[in-house]
Tab-separated table of C-alpha atoms in Angstrom:
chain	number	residue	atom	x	y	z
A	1	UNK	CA	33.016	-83.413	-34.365
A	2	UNK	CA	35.271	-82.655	-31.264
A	3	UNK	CA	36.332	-78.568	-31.132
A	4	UNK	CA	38.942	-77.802	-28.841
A	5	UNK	CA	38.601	-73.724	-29.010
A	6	UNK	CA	41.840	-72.486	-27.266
A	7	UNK	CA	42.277	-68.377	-25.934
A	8	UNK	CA	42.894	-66.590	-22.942
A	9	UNK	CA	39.779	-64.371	-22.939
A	10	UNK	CA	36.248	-65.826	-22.646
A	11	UNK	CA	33.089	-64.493	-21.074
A	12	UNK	CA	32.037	-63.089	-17.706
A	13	UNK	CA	34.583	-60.537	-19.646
A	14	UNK	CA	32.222	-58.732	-21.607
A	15	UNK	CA	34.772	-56.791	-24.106
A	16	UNK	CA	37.641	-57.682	-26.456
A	17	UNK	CA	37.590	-61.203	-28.093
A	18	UNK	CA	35.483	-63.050	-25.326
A	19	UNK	CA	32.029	-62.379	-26.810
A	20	UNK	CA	33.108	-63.835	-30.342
A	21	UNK	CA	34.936	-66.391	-28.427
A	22	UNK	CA	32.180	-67.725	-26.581
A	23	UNK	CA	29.423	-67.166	-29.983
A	24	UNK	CA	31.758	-69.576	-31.572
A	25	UNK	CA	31.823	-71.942	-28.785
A	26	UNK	CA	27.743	-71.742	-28.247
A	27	UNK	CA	27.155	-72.105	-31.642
A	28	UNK	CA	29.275	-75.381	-32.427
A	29	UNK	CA	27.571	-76.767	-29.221
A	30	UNK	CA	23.875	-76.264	-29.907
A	31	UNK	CA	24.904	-77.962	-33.896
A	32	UNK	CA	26.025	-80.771	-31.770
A	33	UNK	CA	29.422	-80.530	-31.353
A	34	UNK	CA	31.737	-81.980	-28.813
A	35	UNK	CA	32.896	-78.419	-27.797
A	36	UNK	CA	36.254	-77.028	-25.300
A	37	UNK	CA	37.109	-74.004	-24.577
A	38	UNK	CA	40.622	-73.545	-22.786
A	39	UNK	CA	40.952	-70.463	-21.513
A	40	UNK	CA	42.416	-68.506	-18.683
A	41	UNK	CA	40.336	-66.543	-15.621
A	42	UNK	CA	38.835	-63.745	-16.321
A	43	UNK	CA	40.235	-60.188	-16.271
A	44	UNK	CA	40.164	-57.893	-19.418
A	45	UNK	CA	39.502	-55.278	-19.810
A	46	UNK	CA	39.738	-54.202	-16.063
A	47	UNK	CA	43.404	-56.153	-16.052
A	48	UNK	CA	42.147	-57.613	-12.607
A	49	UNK	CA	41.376	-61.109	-11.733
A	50	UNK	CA	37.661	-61.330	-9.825
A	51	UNK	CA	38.304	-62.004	-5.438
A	52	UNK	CA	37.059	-65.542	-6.350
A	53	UNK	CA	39.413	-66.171	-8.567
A	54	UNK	CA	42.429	-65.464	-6.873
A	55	UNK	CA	44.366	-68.377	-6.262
A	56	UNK	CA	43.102	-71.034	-8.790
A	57	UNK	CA	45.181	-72.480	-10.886
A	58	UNK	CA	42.580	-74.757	-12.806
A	59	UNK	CA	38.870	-74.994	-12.917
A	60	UNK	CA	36.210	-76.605	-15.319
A	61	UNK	CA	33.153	-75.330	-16.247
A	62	UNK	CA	30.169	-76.002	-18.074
A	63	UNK	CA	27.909	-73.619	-19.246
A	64	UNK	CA	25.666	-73.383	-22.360
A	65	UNK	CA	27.156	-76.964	-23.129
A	66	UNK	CA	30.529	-75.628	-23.411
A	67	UNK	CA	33.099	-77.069	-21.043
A	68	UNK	CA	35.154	-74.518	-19.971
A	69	UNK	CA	38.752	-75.661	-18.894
A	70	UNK	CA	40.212	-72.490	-16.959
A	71	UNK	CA	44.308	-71.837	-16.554
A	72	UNK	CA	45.858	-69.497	-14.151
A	73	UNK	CA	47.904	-66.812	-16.080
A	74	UNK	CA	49.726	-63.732	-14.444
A	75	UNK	CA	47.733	-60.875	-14.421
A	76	UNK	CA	50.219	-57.191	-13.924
A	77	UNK	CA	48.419	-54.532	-11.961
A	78	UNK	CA	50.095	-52.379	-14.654
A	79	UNK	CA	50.543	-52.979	-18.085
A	80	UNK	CA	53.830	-52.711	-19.967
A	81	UNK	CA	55.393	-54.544	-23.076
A	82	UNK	CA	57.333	-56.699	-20.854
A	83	UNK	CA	54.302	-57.863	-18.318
A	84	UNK	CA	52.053	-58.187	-21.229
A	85	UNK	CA	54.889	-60.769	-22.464
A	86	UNK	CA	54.637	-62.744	-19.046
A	87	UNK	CA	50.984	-62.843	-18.873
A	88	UNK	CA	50.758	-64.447	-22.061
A	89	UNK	CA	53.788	-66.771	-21.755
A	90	UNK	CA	52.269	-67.743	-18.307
A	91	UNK	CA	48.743	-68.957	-20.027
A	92	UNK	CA	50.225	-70.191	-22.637
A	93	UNK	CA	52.294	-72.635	-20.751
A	94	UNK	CA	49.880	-73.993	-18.139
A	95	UNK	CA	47.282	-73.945	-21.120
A	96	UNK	CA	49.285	-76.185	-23.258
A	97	UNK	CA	49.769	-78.231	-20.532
A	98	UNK	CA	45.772	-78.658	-19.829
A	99	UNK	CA	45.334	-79.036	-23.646
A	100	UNK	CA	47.635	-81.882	-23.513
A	101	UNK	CA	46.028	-84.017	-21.304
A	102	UNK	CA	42.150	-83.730	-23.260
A	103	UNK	CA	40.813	-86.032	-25.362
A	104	UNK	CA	42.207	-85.722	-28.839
A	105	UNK	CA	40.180	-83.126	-31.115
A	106	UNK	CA	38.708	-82.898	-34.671
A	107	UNK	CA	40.487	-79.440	-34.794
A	108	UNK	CA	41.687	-76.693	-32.688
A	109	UNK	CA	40.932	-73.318	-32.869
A	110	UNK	CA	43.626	-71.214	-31.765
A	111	UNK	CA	42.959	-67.503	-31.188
A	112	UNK	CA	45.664	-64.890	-31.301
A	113	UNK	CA	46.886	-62.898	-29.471
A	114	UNK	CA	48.886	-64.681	-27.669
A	115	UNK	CA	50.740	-64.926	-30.390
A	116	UNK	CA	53.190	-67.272	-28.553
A	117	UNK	CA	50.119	-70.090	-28.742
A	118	UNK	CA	50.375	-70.498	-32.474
A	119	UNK	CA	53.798	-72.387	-31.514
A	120	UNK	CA	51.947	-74.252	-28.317
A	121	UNK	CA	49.229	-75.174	-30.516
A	122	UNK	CA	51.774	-76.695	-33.148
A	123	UNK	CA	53.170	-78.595	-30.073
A	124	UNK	CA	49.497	-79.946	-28.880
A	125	UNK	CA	49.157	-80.425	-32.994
A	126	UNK	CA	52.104	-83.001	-33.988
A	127	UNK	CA	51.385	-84.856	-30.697
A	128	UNK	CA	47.933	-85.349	-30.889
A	129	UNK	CA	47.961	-84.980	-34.578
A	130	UNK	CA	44.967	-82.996	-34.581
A	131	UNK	CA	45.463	-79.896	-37.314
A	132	UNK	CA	45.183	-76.225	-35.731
A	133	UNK	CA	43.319	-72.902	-37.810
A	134	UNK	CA	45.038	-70.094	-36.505
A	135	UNK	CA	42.310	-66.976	-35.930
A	136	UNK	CA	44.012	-63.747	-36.208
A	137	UNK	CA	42.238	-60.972	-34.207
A	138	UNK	CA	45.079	-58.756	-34.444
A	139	UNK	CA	48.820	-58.638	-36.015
A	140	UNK	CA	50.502	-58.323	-32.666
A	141	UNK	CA	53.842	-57.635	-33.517
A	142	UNK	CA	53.047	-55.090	-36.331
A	143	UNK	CA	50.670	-53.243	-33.968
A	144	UNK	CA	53.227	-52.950	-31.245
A	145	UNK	CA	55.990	-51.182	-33.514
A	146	UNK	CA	53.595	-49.232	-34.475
A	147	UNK	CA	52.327	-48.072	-31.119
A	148	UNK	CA	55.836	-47.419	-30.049
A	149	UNK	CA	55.494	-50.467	-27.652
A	150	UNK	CA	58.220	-52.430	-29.361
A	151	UNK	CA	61.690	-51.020	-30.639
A	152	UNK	CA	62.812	-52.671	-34.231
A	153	UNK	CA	65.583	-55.457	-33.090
A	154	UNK	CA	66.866	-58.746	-32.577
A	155	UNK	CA	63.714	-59.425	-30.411
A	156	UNK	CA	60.942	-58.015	-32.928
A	157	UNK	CA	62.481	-60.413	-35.223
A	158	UNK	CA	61.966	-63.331	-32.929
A	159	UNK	CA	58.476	-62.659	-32.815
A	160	UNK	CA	57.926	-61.732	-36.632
A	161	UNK	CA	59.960	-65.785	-36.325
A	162	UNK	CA	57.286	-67.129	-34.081
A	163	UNK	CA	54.745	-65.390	-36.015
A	164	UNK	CA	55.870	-67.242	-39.794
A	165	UNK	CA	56.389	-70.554	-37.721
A	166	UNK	CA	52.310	-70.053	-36.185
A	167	UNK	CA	51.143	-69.578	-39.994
A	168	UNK	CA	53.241	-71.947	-41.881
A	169	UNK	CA	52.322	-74.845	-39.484
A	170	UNK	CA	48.916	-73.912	-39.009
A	171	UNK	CA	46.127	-75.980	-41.710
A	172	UNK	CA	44.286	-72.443	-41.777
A	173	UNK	CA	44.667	-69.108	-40.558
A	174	UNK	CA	41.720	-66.558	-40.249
A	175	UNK	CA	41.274	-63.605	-40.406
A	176	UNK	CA	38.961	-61.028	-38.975
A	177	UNK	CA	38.757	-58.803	-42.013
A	178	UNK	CA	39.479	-58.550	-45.494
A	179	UNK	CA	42.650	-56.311	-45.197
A	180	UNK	CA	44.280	-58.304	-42.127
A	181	UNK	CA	43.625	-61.624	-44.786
A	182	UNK	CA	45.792	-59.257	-47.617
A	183	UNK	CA	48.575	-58.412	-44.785
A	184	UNK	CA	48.809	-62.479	-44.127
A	185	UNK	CA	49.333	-63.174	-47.916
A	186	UNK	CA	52.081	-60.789	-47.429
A	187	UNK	CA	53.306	-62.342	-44.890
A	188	UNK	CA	53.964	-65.526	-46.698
A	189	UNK	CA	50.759	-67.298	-46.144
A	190	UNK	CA	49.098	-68.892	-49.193
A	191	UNK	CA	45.454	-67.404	-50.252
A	192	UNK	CA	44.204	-70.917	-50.459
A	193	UNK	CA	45.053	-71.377	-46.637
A	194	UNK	CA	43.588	-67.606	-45.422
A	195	UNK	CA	39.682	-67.948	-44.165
A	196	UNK	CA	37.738	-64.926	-43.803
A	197	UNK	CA	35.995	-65.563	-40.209
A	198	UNK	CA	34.657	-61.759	-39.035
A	199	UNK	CA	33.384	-61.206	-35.566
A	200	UNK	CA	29.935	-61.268	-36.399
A	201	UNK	CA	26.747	-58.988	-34.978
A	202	UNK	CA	23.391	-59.819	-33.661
A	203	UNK	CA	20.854	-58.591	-36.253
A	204	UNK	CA	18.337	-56.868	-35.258
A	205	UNK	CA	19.684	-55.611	-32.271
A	206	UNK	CA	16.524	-54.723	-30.426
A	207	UNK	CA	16.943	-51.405	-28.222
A	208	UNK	CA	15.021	-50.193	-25.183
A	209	UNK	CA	12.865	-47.686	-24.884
A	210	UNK	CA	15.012	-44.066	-25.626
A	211	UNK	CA	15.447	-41.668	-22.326
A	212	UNK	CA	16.551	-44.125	-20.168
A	213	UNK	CA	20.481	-43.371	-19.858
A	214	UNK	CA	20.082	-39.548	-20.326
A	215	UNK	CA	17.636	-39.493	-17.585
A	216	UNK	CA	19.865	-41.502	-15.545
A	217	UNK	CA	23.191	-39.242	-16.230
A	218	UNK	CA	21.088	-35.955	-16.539
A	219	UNK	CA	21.641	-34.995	-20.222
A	220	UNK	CA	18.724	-33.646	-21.866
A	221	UNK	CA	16.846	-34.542	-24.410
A	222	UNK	CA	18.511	-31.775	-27.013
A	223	UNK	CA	21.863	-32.878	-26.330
A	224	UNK	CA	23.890	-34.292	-29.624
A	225	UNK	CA	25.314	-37.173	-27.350
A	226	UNK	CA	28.225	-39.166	-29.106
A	227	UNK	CA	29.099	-42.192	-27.390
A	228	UNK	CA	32.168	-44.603	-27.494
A	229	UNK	CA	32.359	-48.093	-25.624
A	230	UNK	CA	34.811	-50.239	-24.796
A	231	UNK	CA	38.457	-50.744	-24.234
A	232	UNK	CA	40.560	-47.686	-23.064
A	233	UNK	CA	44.110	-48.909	-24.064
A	234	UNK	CA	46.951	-47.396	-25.768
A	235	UNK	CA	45.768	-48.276	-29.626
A	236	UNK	CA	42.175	-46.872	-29.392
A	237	UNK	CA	43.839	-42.995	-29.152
A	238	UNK	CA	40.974	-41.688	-26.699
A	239	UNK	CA	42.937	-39.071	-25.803
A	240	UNK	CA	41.684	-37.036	-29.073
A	241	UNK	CA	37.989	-37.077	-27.640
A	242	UNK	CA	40.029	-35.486	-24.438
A	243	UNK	CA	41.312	-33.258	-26.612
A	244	UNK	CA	37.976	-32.409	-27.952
A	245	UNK	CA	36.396	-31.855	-24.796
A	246	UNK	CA	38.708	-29.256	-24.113
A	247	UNK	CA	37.735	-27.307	-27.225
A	248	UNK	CA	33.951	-27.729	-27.099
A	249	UNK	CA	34.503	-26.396	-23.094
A	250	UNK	CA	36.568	-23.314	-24.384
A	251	UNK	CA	34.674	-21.892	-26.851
A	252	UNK	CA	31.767	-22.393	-25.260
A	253	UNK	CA	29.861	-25.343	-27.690
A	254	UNK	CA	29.445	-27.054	-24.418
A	255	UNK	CA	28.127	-25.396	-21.363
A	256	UNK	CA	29.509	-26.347	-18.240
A	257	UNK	CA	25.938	-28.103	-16.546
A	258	UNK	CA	24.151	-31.047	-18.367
A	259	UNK	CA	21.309	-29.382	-16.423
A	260	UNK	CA	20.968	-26.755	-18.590
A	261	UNK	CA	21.489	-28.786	-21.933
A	262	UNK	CA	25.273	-28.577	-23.015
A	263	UNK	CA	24.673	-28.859	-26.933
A	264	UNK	CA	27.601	-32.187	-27.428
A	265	UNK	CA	28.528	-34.197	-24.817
A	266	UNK	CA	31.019	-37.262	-25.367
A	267	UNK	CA	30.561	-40.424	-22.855
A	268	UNK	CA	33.211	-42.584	-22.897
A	269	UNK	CA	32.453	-45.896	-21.364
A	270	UNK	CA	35.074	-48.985	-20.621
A	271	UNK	CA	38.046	-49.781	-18.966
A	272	UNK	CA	41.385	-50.844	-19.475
A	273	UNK	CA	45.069	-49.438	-19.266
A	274	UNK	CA	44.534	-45.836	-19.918
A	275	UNK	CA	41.509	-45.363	-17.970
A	276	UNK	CA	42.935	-43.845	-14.400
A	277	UNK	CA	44.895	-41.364	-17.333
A	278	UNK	CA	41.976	-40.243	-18.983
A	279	UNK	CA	39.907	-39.726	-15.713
A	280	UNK	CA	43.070	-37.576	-14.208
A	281	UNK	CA	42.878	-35.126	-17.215
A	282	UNK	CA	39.094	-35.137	-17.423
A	283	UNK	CA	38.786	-33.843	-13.823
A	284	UNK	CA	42.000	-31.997	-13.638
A	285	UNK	CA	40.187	-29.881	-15.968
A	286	UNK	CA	36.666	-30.389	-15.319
A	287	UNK	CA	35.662	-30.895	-18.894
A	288	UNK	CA	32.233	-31.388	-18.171
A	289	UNK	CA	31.270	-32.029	-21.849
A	290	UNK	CA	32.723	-35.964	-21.135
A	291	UNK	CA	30.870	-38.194	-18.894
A	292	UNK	CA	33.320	-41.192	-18.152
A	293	UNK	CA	32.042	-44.114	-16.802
A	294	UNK	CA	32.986	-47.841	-16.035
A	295	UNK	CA	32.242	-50.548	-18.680
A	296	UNK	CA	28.736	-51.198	-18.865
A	297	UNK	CA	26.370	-54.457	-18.246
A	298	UNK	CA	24.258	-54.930	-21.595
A	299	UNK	CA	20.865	-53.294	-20.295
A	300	UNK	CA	22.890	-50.379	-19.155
A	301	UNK	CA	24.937	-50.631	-22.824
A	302	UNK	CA	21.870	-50.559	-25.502
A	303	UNK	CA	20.034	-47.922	-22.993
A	304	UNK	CA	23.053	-45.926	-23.815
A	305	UNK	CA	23.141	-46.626	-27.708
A	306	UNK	CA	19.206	-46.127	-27.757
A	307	UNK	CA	19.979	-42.527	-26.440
A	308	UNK	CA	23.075	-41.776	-28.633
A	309	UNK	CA	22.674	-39.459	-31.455
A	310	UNK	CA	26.158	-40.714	-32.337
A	311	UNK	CA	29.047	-43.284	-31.833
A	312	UNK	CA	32.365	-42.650	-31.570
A	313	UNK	CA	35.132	-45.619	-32.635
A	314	UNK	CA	38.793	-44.452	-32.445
A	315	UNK	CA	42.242	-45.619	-33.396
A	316	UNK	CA	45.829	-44.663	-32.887
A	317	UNK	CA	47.729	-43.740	-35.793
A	318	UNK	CA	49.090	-46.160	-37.938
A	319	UNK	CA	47.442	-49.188	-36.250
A	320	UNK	CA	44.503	-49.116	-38.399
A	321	UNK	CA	46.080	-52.008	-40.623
A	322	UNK	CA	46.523	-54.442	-38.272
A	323	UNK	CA	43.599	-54.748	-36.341
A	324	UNK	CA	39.852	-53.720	-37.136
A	325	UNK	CA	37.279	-52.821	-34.259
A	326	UNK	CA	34.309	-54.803	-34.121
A	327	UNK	CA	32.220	-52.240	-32.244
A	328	UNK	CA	31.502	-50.743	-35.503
A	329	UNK	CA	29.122	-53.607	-36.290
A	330	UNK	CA	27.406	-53.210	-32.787
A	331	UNK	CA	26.867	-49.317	-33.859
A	332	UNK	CA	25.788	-50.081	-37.360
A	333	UNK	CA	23.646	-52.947	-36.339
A	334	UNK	CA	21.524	-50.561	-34.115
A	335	UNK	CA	21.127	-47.963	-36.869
A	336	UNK	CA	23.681	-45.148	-35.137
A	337	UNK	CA	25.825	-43.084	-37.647
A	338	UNK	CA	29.409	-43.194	-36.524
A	339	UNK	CA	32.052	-40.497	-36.322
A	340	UNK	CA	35.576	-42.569	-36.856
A	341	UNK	CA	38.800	-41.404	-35.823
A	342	UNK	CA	41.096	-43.482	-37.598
A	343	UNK	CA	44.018	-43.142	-40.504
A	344	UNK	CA	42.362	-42.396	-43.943
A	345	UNK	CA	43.669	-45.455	-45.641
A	346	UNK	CA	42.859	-47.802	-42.548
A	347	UNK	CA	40.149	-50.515	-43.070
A	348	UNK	CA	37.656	-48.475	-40.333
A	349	UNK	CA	37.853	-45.428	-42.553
A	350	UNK	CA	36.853	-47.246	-45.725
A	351	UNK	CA	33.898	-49.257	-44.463
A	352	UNK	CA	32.520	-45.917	-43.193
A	353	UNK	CA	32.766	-43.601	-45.886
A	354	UNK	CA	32.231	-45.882	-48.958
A	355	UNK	CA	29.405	-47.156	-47.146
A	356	UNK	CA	28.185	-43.856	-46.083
A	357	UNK	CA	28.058	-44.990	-42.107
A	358	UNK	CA	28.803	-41.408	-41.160
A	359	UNK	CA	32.153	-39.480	-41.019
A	360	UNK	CA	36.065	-39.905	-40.165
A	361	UNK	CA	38.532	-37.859	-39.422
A	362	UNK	CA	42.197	-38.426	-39.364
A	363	UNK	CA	44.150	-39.141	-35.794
A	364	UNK	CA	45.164	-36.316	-33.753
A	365	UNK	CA	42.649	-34.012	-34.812
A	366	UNK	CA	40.538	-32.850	-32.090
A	367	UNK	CA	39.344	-29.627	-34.253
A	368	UNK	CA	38.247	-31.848	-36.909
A	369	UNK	CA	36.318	-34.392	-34.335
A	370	UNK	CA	34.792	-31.459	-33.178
A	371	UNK	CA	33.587	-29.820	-36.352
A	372	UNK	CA	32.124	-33.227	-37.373
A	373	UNK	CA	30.392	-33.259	-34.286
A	374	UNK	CA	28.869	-30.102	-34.918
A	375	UNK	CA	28.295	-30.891	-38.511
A	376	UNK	CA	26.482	-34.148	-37.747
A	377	UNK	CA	24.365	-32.548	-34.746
A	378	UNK	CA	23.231	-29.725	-37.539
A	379	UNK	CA	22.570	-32.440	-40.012
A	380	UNK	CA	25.306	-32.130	-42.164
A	381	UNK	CA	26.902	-35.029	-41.937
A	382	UNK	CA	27.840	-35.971	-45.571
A	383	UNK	CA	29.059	-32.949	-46.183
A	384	UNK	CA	31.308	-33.161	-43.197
A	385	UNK	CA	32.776	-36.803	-44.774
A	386	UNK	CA	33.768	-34.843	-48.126
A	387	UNK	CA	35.329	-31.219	-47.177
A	388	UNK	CA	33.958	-30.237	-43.638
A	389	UNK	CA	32.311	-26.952	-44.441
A	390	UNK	CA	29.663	-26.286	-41.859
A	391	UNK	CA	26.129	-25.361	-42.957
A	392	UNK	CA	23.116	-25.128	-40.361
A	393	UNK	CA	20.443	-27.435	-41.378
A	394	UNK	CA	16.820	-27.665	-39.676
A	395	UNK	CA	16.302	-30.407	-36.613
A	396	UNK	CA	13.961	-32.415	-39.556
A	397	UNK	CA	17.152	-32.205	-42.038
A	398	UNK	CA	19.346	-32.916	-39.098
A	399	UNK	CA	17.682	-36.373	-38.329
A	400	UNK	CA	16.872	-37.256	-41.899
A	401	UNK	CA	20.560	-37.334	-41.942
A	402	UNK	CA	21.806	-39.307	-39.405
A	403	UNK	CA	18.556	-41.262	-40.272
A	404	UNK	CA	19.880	-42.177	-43.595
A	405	UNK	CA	23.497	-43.304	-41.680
A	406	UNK	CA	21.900	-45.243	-39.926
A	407	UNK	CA	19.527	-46.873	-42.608
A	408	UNK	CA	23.012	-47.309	-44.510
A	409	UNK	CA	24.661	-48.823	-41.193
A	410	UNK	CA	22.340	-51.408	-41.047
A	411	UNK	CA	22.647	-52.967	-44.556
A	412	UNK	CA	26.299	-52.956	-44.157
A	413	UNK	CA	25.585	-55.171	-40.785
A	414	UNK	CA	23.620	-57.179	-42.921
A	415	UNK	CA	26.288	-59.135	-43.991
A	416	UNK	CA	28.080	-60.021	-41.177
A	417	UNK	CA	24.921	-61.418	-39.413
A	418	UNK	CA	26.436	-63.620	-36.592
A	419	UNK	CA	24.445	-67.151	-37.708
A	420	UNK	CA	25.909	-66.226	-41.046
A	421	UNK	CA	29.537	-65.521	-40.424
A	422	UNK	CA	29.485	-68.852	-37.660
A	423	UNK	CA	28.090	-71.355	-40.454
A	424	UNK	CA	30.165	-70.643	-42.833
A	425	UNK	CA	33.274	-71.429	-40.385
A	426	UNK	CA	32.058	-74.243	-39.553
A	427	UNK	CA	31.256	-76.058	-42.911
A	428	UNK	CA	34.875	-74.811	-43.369
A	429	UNK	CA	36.043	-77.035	-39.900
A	430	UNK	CA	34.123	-79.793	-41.476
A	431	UNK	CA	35.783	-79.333	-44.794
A	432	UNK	CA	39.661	-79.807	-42.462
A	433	UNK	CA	38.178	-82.579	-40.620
A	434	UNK	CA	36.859	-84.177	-44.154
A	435	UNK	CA	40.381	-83.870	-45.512
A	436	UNK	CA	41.778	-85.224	-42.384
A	437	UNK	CA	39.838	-88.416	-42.733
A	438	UNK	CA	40.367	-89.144	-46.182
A	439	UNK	CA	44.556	-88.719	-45.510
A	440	UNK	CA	43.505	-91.273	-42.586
């Protein structure tokens, strides 16, 4: 079966949608599929094309039996609504036009965002009369209302348009999660036609050796270190673990040298958007207690989660419904209990406290980040899910704690296994190209 898999982010990025894009790809390839990726050069989450790159408008290449058909897009130095509207329109122009002149596919898979390339792929679609499934990563236009990025108005109705046209052409549309597939029913699209495709996880996930990173960044072994990697954009809200920071440097729960073993310390790792922001008020006030640093290569990563007591996944308010972050599986999967900073009824908060993957507190909270901190570093942690009244626990009941998170953590993983989640997609592309035939 030919795939023709169709985004604008694929790996050397290592963040975002790339990974998933380019298990999906892999895996099709090594079942024997004719497999295409069209995608654009990379730059996420840095929002900066590599030296090499710089002046290419197409280039194919293979790798792992994927050929990888590259588009130039525009790439802003800074991001805003409207340049986030031109980089997309850009690939999805000069993508459509590459798409256009392959060889004629079983299927395409389209990933949004773009949003805009549900309508190119229902262009490539009628002309080459290959069907499209329509992979939702996030609700684009309900995320940027809610973010303030978009204004309700003649032009958030064109997209909520474009977004209706995407889904009523498409032959299936996906969906990352269980709540984003409820929000598309409401949207119009029939339960019949909404697949459940998660971004999978890599089970076990196989850690180094523990001392590595703190060594490297001098935090001591008795440090409670909660870590968060990743993206550093306007929806993840990092500016509560700021916020934090402050408190834990004010009253003294963090001293001011790792050298002498600060009790917390937060390390926030990634790039993106907000990063040059959250460095200017980190050193402005030499919050000490937060170790930011640049988005790290895997080694470096899962030496960092192998030394984490903690991770830390946060959301902006009112955002939690439209997308859900798969770096909770990459936690979970490793056996780390997670403290969540994300709207009570948001998908995120669910999974972790029916589950019992470790604690969440609601959006611009910084006390209550803190006190969960505390309450998870003196072993408390359940308690600080229900009602957040501190009690000191030994370092043995402190551990069997976040032991029992992370025991919990990795049977919710369990399900989501990446072989798992990548079959069952693709019996469901054989069951659309099936259908196809027979109508042949």
């Amino acid at each position: 079966m030919r795939v023709i898999v169709w985004g604008i982010n694929y790996p050397p990025e290592l963040t975002g949608i790339a990974p998933f894009n380019a298990a999906l790809c892999e895996f099709l390839a090594e079942r024997c599929h004719e497999v295409t990726m069209v995608t654009s050069f990379p730059y996420y989450p840095e929002w900066k094309k590599r030296e090499e790159d710089k002046g290419s408008f197409f280039r194919t290449d293979r790798v792992n039996n994927v050929s990888i058909f590259r588009c130039w897009s525009y790439v802003p130095s800074r991001v805003s609504a409207l340049r986030r509207m031109i980089h997309e329109a850009s690939f999805v122009a000069l993508s459509l036009l590459r798409v256009l002149f392959l060889p004629r596919p079983a299927v395409y898979v389209v990933v949004s965002p773009p949003l805009l390339l549900g309508v190119a792929a229902w262009c490539a679609s009628v002309i080459k009369r290959s069907p499209f499934v329509f992979h939702v990563q996030d609700l684009q236009p309900d995320a940027a209302l809610s973010l303030g990025m978009l204004r309700k108005g003649l032009f958030v109705r064109l997209l909520y348009g474009i977004e209706s046209f995407a889904y009523s052409r498409a032959k299936r549309v996906s969906a990352i999660s269980s709540g984003i597939g409820e929000k598309l029913h409401t949207k119009g699209v029939q339960r019949q036609n909404i697949v459940l495709f998660p971004n999978g996880v890599r089970l076990p996930v196989d850690l180094p050796k523990r001392g590595c990173f703190r060594r490297r960044h001098g935090i001591p072994d008795n440090t409670f270190l909660a870590v968060y990697s990743g993206n550093i954009g306007v929806k993840q809200g990092l500016d509560v673990l700021v916020d934090a920071g402050r408190i834990l440097e004010s009253n003294g729960t963090a001293q001011v040298q790792h050298s002498v073993g600060a009790p917390i310390v937060i390390v926030i790792a990634g790039d993106g958007a907000r990063r040059a922001i959250l460095w200017e008020a980190i050193n402005r006030e030499s919050l000490r207690c937060i170790l930011l640093l640049p988005l790290l290569p895997e080694l470096e990563y899962l030496e960092m989660l192998a030394d984490a007591d903690c991770t830390v996944i946060t959301q902006q308010r009112d955002t939690g419904e439209y997308f859900f972050p798969s770096k909770l599986l990459s936690a979970v999967a490793a056996a780390k209990p997670v403290l969540s900073v994300a709207d009570e009824q948001s998908e995120l908060a669910k999974a972790v406290r029916r589950n019992g993957l470790g604690v969440n507190v609601s959006p611009g909270s910084p006390e209550l980040v803190v006190e969960s901190l505390r309450m998870m570093a003196s072993g408390h942690g359940h308690q600080a899910a229900n009602d957040l009244h501190s009690v000191e626990f030994s370092d043995a009941s402190r551990q069997d704690s976040l032991a029992e998170m992370g025991r919990a953590g990795l049977e919710f993983a369990a399900q989501f296994e990446m072989n798992r989640v990548l079959s069952d997609f693709e019996n469901e592309l054989k069951r659309i190209n099936a259908s196809r035939d027979s109508v042949t």
